Short mmCIF file of C-alpha atoms in Angstrom, two decimals:
data_model
loop_
_atom_site.label_atom_id
_atom_site.label_comp_id
_atom_site.label_asym_id
_atom_site.label_seq_id
_atom_site.Cartn_x
_atom_site.Cartn_y
_atom_site.Cartn_z
CA ILE E 18 -3.00 -21.75 2.10
CA SER E 19 -0.24 -18.22 1.12
CA SER E 20 -3.39 -16.18 0.91
CA THR E 21 -4.48 -17.14 4.65
CA LEU E 22 -1.12 -17.09 5.83
CA GLN E 23 -0.69 -13.97 4.63
CA ALA E 24 -3.57 -12.16 5.38
CA SER E 25 -3.09 -12.96 9.16
CA ARG E 26 -0.05 -10.68 8.97
CA GLY E 27 -2.06 -7.37 8.51
CA THR E 28 -3.12 -5.65 11.66
CA VAL E 29 -6.72 -4.53 10.33
CA LYS E 30 -8.61 -7.80 10.47
CA ALA E 31 -12.38 -8.48 9.69
CA SER E 32 -14.93 -7.60 12.51
CA GLY E 33 -16.07 -10.79 14.23
CA ASN E 34 -19.54 -9.04 15.12
CA PHE E 35 -20.05 -7.55 11.58
CA ASN E 36 -23.22 -5.90 10.68
CA ALA E 37 -23.61 -3.33 7.32
CA SER E 38 -26.50 -1.73 8.54
CA ALA E 39 -25.49 -1.00 11.43
CA ASP E 40 -22.16 0.49 10.57
CA ALA E 41 -24.05 2.13 7.63
CA GLU E 42 -26.15 3.83 10.00
CA ALA E 43 -23.57 5.06 12.84
CA LEU E 44 -21.60 6.67 9.38
CA TYR E 45 -24.58 8.60 8.49
CA LYS E 46 -25.09 9.70 11.80
CA SER E 47 -21.52 11.02 12.22
CA MET E 48 -22.23 13.05 8.75
CA LYS E 49 -25.60 14.39 9.39
CA GLY E 50 -26.32 17.54 10.89
CA LEU E 51 -23.70 20.30 11.67
CA GLY E 52 -20.52 18.91 11.92
CA THR E 53 -18.50 15.52 11.58
CA ASP E 54 -17.68 13.29 14.09
CA GLU E 55 -14.25 11.82 12.92
CA ASP E 56 -13.33 9.97 15.57
CA THR E 57 -16.72 7.64 15.23
CA ILE E 58 -15.55 7.47 11.53
CA LEU E 59 -11.79 6.67 11.87
CA GLN E 60 -12.39 3.89 14.80
CA LEU E 61 -15.26 2.30 12.52
CA LEU E 62 -13.10 2.12 9.60
CA THR E 63 -9.82 0.87 10.44
CA ALA E 64 -11.60 -1.96 12.60
CA ARG E 65 -13.40 -3.15 9.17
CA SER E 66 -11.66 -5.34 6.28
CA ASN E 67 -11.68 -4.37 3.24
CA SER E 68 -14.35 -6.27 1.82
CA GLN E 69 -16.37 -5.33 5.08
CA ARG E 70 -15.96 -1.66 4.09
CA GLN E 71 -17.44 -2.47 0.45
CA GLU E 72 -20.71 -4.10 2.02
CA ILE E 73 -21.16 -1.04 4.37
CA LYS E 74 -20.98 1.06 1.08
CA ALA E 75 -23.26 -0.82 -0.84
CA THR E 76 -25.63 -0.90 2.30
CA TYR E 77 -25.29 2.49 2.67
CA LYS E 78 -26.49 3.25 -0.87
CA THR E 79 -29.35 0.86 0.31
CA LEU E 80 -30.37 2.68 3.38
CA PHE E 81 -29.79 6.20 2.04
CA GLY E 82 -29.75 6.34 -1.75
CA LYS E 83 -26.28 8.15 -1.40
CA ASP E 84 -22.89 7.33 -2.27
CA LEU E 85 -21.19 6.59 1.02
CA VAL E 86 -17.55 7.78 -0.28
CA ASP E 87 -19.08 10.45 -1.73
CA ASP E 88 -20.55 11.71 1.52
CA LEU E 89 -17.01 10.82 3.05
CA LYS E 90 -15.38 13.57 0.64
CA GLY E 91 -18.10 16.21 1.41
CA GLU E 92 -17.32 16.16 4.84
CA LEU E 93 -13.65 15.51 5.15
CA GLY E 94 -10.78 17.14 4.11
CA GLY E 95 -7.32 16.95 3.10
CA LYS E 96 -4.64 14.06 4.19
CA PHE E 97 -7.53 12.49 6.12
CA GLU E 98 -9.60 12.43 3.43
CA THR E 99 -7.16 10.51 1.38
CA LEU E 100 -6.62 8.24 3.74
CA ILE E 101 -10.26 7.19 4.48
CA VAL E 102 -10.94 7.71 0.73
CA GLY E 103 -8.01 5.22 0.40
CA LEU E 104 -9.42 2.46 2.97
CA MET E 105 -12.89 2.60 0.88
CA THR E 106 -11.16 1.77 -2.24
CA PRO E 107 -10.97 -2.14 -3.03
CA PRO E 108 -7.11 -3.04 -3.55
CA LEU E 109 -7.20 -4.11 -6.90
CA ALA E 110 -9.08 -0.81 -7.85
CA TYR E 111 -6.47 0.88 -5.53
CA ASP E 112 -3.41 -0.48 -7.32
CA VAL E 113 -5.05 -0.04 -10.71
CA THR E 114 -5.35 4.15 -9.73
CA LEU E 115 -2.02 3.80 -8.57
CA LEU E 116 -0.56 2.86 -11.35
CA ARG E 117 -3.00 5.32 -13.71
CA ASN E 118 -2.13 8.28 -11.55
CA ALA E 119 2.03 7.46 -11.90
CA ILE E 120 2.14 7.52 -15.60
CA LYS E 121 -0.84 9.87 -16.31
CA GLY E 122 0.82 12.52 -14.10
CA ALA E 123 3.05 15.09 -15.29
CA GLY E 124 6.06 13.67 -15.09
CA THR E 125 5.74 9.37 -14.86
CA ASP E 126 5.92 8.75 -11.19
CA GLU E 127 8.33 6.25 -11.43
CA LYS E 128 8.50 5.51 -7.50
CA VAL E 129 4.92 4.51 -7.60
CA LEU E 130 5.04 2.53 -10.45
CA VAL E 131 8.23 0.84 -9.18
CA GLU E 132 6.58 0.02 -5.53
CA VAL E 133 3.81 -0.87 -6.83
CA LEU E 134 5.14 -3.54 -9.75
CA ALA E 135 8.05 -4.37 -7.56
CA SER E 136 6.37 -5.70 -4.28
CA ARG E 137 2.67 -7.15 -5.77
CA THR E 138 2.42 -10.98 -6.13
CA CYS E 139 2.95 -12.28 -9.60
CA GLN E 140 -0.82 -12.56 -9.90
CA GLN E 141 -1.59 -8.93 -8.42
CA VAL E 142 0.74 -7.53 -11.19
CA LYS E 143 -1.32 -9.44 -13.58
CA ASP E 144 -4.77 -8.36 -12.41
CA ILE E 145 -3.38 -4.87 -12.13
CA VAL E 146 -1.99 -4.36 -15.28
CA GLY E 147 -5.25 -6.67 -16.99
CA ALA E 148 -7.36 -3.87 -15.02
CA TYR E 149 -5.22 -1.06 -16.35
CA ARG E 150 -5.48 -2.04 -19.92
CA GLN E 151 -9.39 -2.33 -19.61
CA GLY E 152 -9.76 1.17 -18.49
CA GLU E 153 -7.04 2.74 -21.15
CA THR E 154 -8.48 3.41 -24.81
CA LYS E 155 -5.00 3.35 -26.33
CA LYS E 156 -2.21 1.38 -25.42
CA LYS E 157 0.05 3.24 -23.03
CA PHE E 158 2.42 0.60 -22.49
CA GLY E 159 5.78 0.59 -24.67
CA THR E 160 8.12 -2.80 -25.24
CA ASP E 161 10.13 -2.27 -22.37
CA GLU E 162 7.47 -1.95 -19.65
CA GLN E 163 6.08 -4.90 -21.46
CA THR E 164 8.93 -6.31 -20.88
CA PHE E 165 9.02 -5.72 -17.40
CA VAL E 166 5.39 -6.95 -16.84
CA THR E 167 6.16 -10.21 -18.20
CA ILE E 168 9.15 -10.70 -16.13
CA LEU E 169 7.79 -9.43 -12.83
CA GLY E 170 4.27 -11.15 -13.53
CA ASN E 171 6.53 -14.51 -13.84
CA ARG E 172 8.93 -14.33 -10.99
CA SER E 173 9.32 -16.50 -8.24
CA ALA E 174 11.01 -14.82 -4.88
CA GLU E 175 12.56 -18.25 -3.83
CA HIS E 176 13.64 -18.84 -7.10
CA LEU E 177 15.06 -14.77 -7.47
CA ARG E 178 16.76 -15.37 -3.90
CA LYS E 179 18.68 -18.53 -5.46
CA VAL E 180 19.79 -16.36 -8.63
CA PHE E 181 21.29 -13.90 -6.44
CA ASP E 182 23.76 -16.65 -4.23
CA ALA E 183 24.62 -17.80 -7.18
CA TYR E 184 25.54 -14.69 -8.37
CA MET E 185 27.54 -13.43 -5.21
CA LYS E 186 29.43 -16.81 -5.80
CA LEU E 187 30.54 -16.26 -8.97
CA SER E 188 31.09 -12.59 -8.86
CA GLY E 189 31.76 -12.05 -5.19
CA TYR E 190 29.62 -8.96 -5.23
CA GLU E 191 25.58 -8.89 -3.78
CA MET E 192 23.49 -8.47 -6.31
CA GLU E 193 22.70 -4.78 -5.62
CA GLU E 194 26.06 -3.93 -5.39
CA SER E 195 26.19 -4.65 -9.39
CA ILE E 196 22.86 -2.76 -9.91
CA LYS E 197 24.08 0.04 -8.36
CA ARG E 198 27.08 -0.34 -10.24
CA GLU E 199 26.13 -1.19 -14.18
CA THR E 200 22.57 0.61 -14.02
CA SER E 201 21.16 3.78 -13.42
CA GLY E 202 17.50 5.68 -13.66
CA PRO E 203 14.38 4.43 -13.37
CA LEU E 204 16.01 0.99 -14.46
CA ARG E 205 18.29 0.68 -11.61
CA ASP E 206 15.55 1.87 -8.89
CA LEU E 207 13.34 -0.94 -10.60
CA LEU E 208 15.71 -3.54 -10.89
CA LEU E 209 16.72 -2.52 -7.04
CA ALA E 210 13.40 -2.89 -5.60
CA VAL E 211 12.49 -6.05 -7.07
CA VAL E 212 15.81 -7.44 -5.25
CA LYS E 213 14.97 -5.81 -1.98
CA CYS E 214 11.24 -7.40 -2.46
CA ALA E 215 12.60 -10.83 -3.60
CA ARG E 216 14.61 -10.98 -0.47
CA SER E 217 12.06 -9.18 1.79
CA VAL E 218 9.01 -7.20 1.43
CA PRO E 219 8.05 -6.20 4.61
CA ALA E 220 11.93 -5.17 4.74
CA TYR E 221 11.11 -3.06 1.54
CA PHE E 222 8.14 -1.42 3.23
CA ALA E 223 9.89 -1.10 6.07
CA GLU E 224 13.02 1.19 4.76
CA THR E 225 9.88 2.91 2.27
CA LEU E 226 8.37 4.32 5.36
CA TYR E 227 11.14 5.43 7.05
CA TYR E 228 12.60 7.19 4.14
CA ALA E 229 9.13 9.01 4.17
CA MET E 230 9.19 10.61 7.42
CA LYS E 231 12.96 10.87 7.86
CA GLY E 232 14.26 14.51 8.19
CA ALA E 233 12.44 17.33 7.39
CA GLY E 234 8.84 17.34 6.13
CA THR E 235 7.06 14.10 5.59
CA ASP E 236 6.16 12.61 1.94
CA ASP E 237 2.38 11.83 3.21
CA GLU E 238 1.27 10.21 -0.33
CA THR E 239 3.83 7.54 0.38
CA LEU E 240 2.83 7.26 4.06
CA ILE E 241 -1.01 6.80 3.27
CA ARG E 242 -0.10 4.55 0.36
CA VAL E 243 1.75 1.81 2.07
CA MET E 244 -0.25 2.23 5.54
CA VAL E 245 -3.67 1.19 3.25
CA SER E 246 -1.88 -1.18 1.04
CA ARG E 247 -0.16 -3.06 3.44
CA SER E 248 -2.67 -2.84 6.25
CA GLU E 249 -4.30 -6.16 5.57
CA VAL E 250 -1.35 -7.77 4.11
CA ASP E 251 1.77 -7.75 6.10
CA MET E 252 1.65 -4.67 8.59
CA MET E 253 2.70 -6.80 11.37
CA ASP E 254 6.27 -7.98 9.66
CA ILE E 255 6.60 -4.13 8.43
CA ARG E 256 6.79 -2.90 12.03
CA ALA E 257 9.02 -5.66 13.33
CA GLU E 258 11.17 -5.05 10.36
CA PHE E 259 10.97 -1.26 10.99
CA ARG E 260 11.94 -1.89 14.59
CA ARG E 261 15.10 -4.17 13.65
CA MET E 262 16.55 -1.62 10.78
CA PHE E 263 15.93 1.59 12.60
CA PRO E 264 16.41 3.59 15.70
CA SER E 265 12.45 3.91 16.68
CA SER E 266 9.31 2.02 16.56
CA LEU E 267 6.94 2.75 13.28
CA PHE E 268 4.22 3.51 15.62
CA SER E 269 6.56 6.07 17.59
CA MET E 270 7.77 7.92 14.20
CA ILE E 271 4.26 8.36 12.72
CA LYS E 272 3.30 9.49 16.35
CA GLY E 273 6.26 12.43 15.77
CA ASP E 274 5.67 12.94 12.43
CA THR E 275 1.57 13.47 11.83
CA GLY E 276 -1.12 14.99 13.80
CA GLY E 277 -4.33 15.26 14.31
CA ASP E 278 -7.50 12.81 13.04
CA TYR E 279 -5.05 12.07 10.49
CA ARG E 280 -2.39 10.55 12.99
CA LYS E 281 -4.91 8.63 14.84
CA ALA E 282 -6.03 6.79 12.15
CA LEU E 283 -2.70 6.03 10.84
CA LEU E 284 -1.91 4.48 14.30
CA LEU E 285 -4.94 2.87 14.42
CA LEU E 286 -3.66 1.06 10.98
CA CYS E 287 0.11 0.54 12.63
CA GLY E 288 -1.90 -1.16 15.04
CA GLY E 289 0.60 -0.90 18.13
CA ASP E 290 3.99 -0.13 19.42
CA ASP E 291 6.94 -2.04 19.28
CA ALA E 292 8.85 -0.27 22.20
#
């Protein structure tokens, strides 16, 4: 039940009268010949669920003998390309890639590691880590990471909230205050993210999105990552939390911070304004 309940909080839903062949042909036509019809691409893909996009990809291969994602990469560029390729990636593969890039990079990208491990469900954490391990020849996880994964893979938000309440009664401090006081570095970030997610995953993502766009410059990587990974899960709730916590709506902030086809696609994923 929880998965269907959750699915209904997304802005992106499965298309009712879905025809994979028609979609594959429309996409093929949008990239054929000179120039690219970006509008068709973004309108179509943001109006299909991820599993429908996978069907389109398979049908495209059957009809045209080509890989849809490769064709899209060949036609598009920059942030818009990153966003569209993200939408074309199955959720588990997307998370595993995020994890792999976060660990494999020059320095470990703690932020992405923390976000994925703290915000996904227990089952997702187990699946992600399992799939990650399969892809790695050398075991990349140290003891510390293993401990975290074990804890995060078995946590219950409801149980954690009870623990935080009991802690507050005993110590007179909110859990977050104590974490900030007693810990530092990556451990502090992870613990804070786990606490925030136990309290409210949508509020955690609303805050993540706000700080990705606030001030000068935009953290497009974060913006893309959150909009792609939450569009079918809880974007409606993220929008509501965003409106509650910050002076503007998510829609208007994205609108003011981005441009072009990239902006159009993001706003379709956002799914509406909360004036």
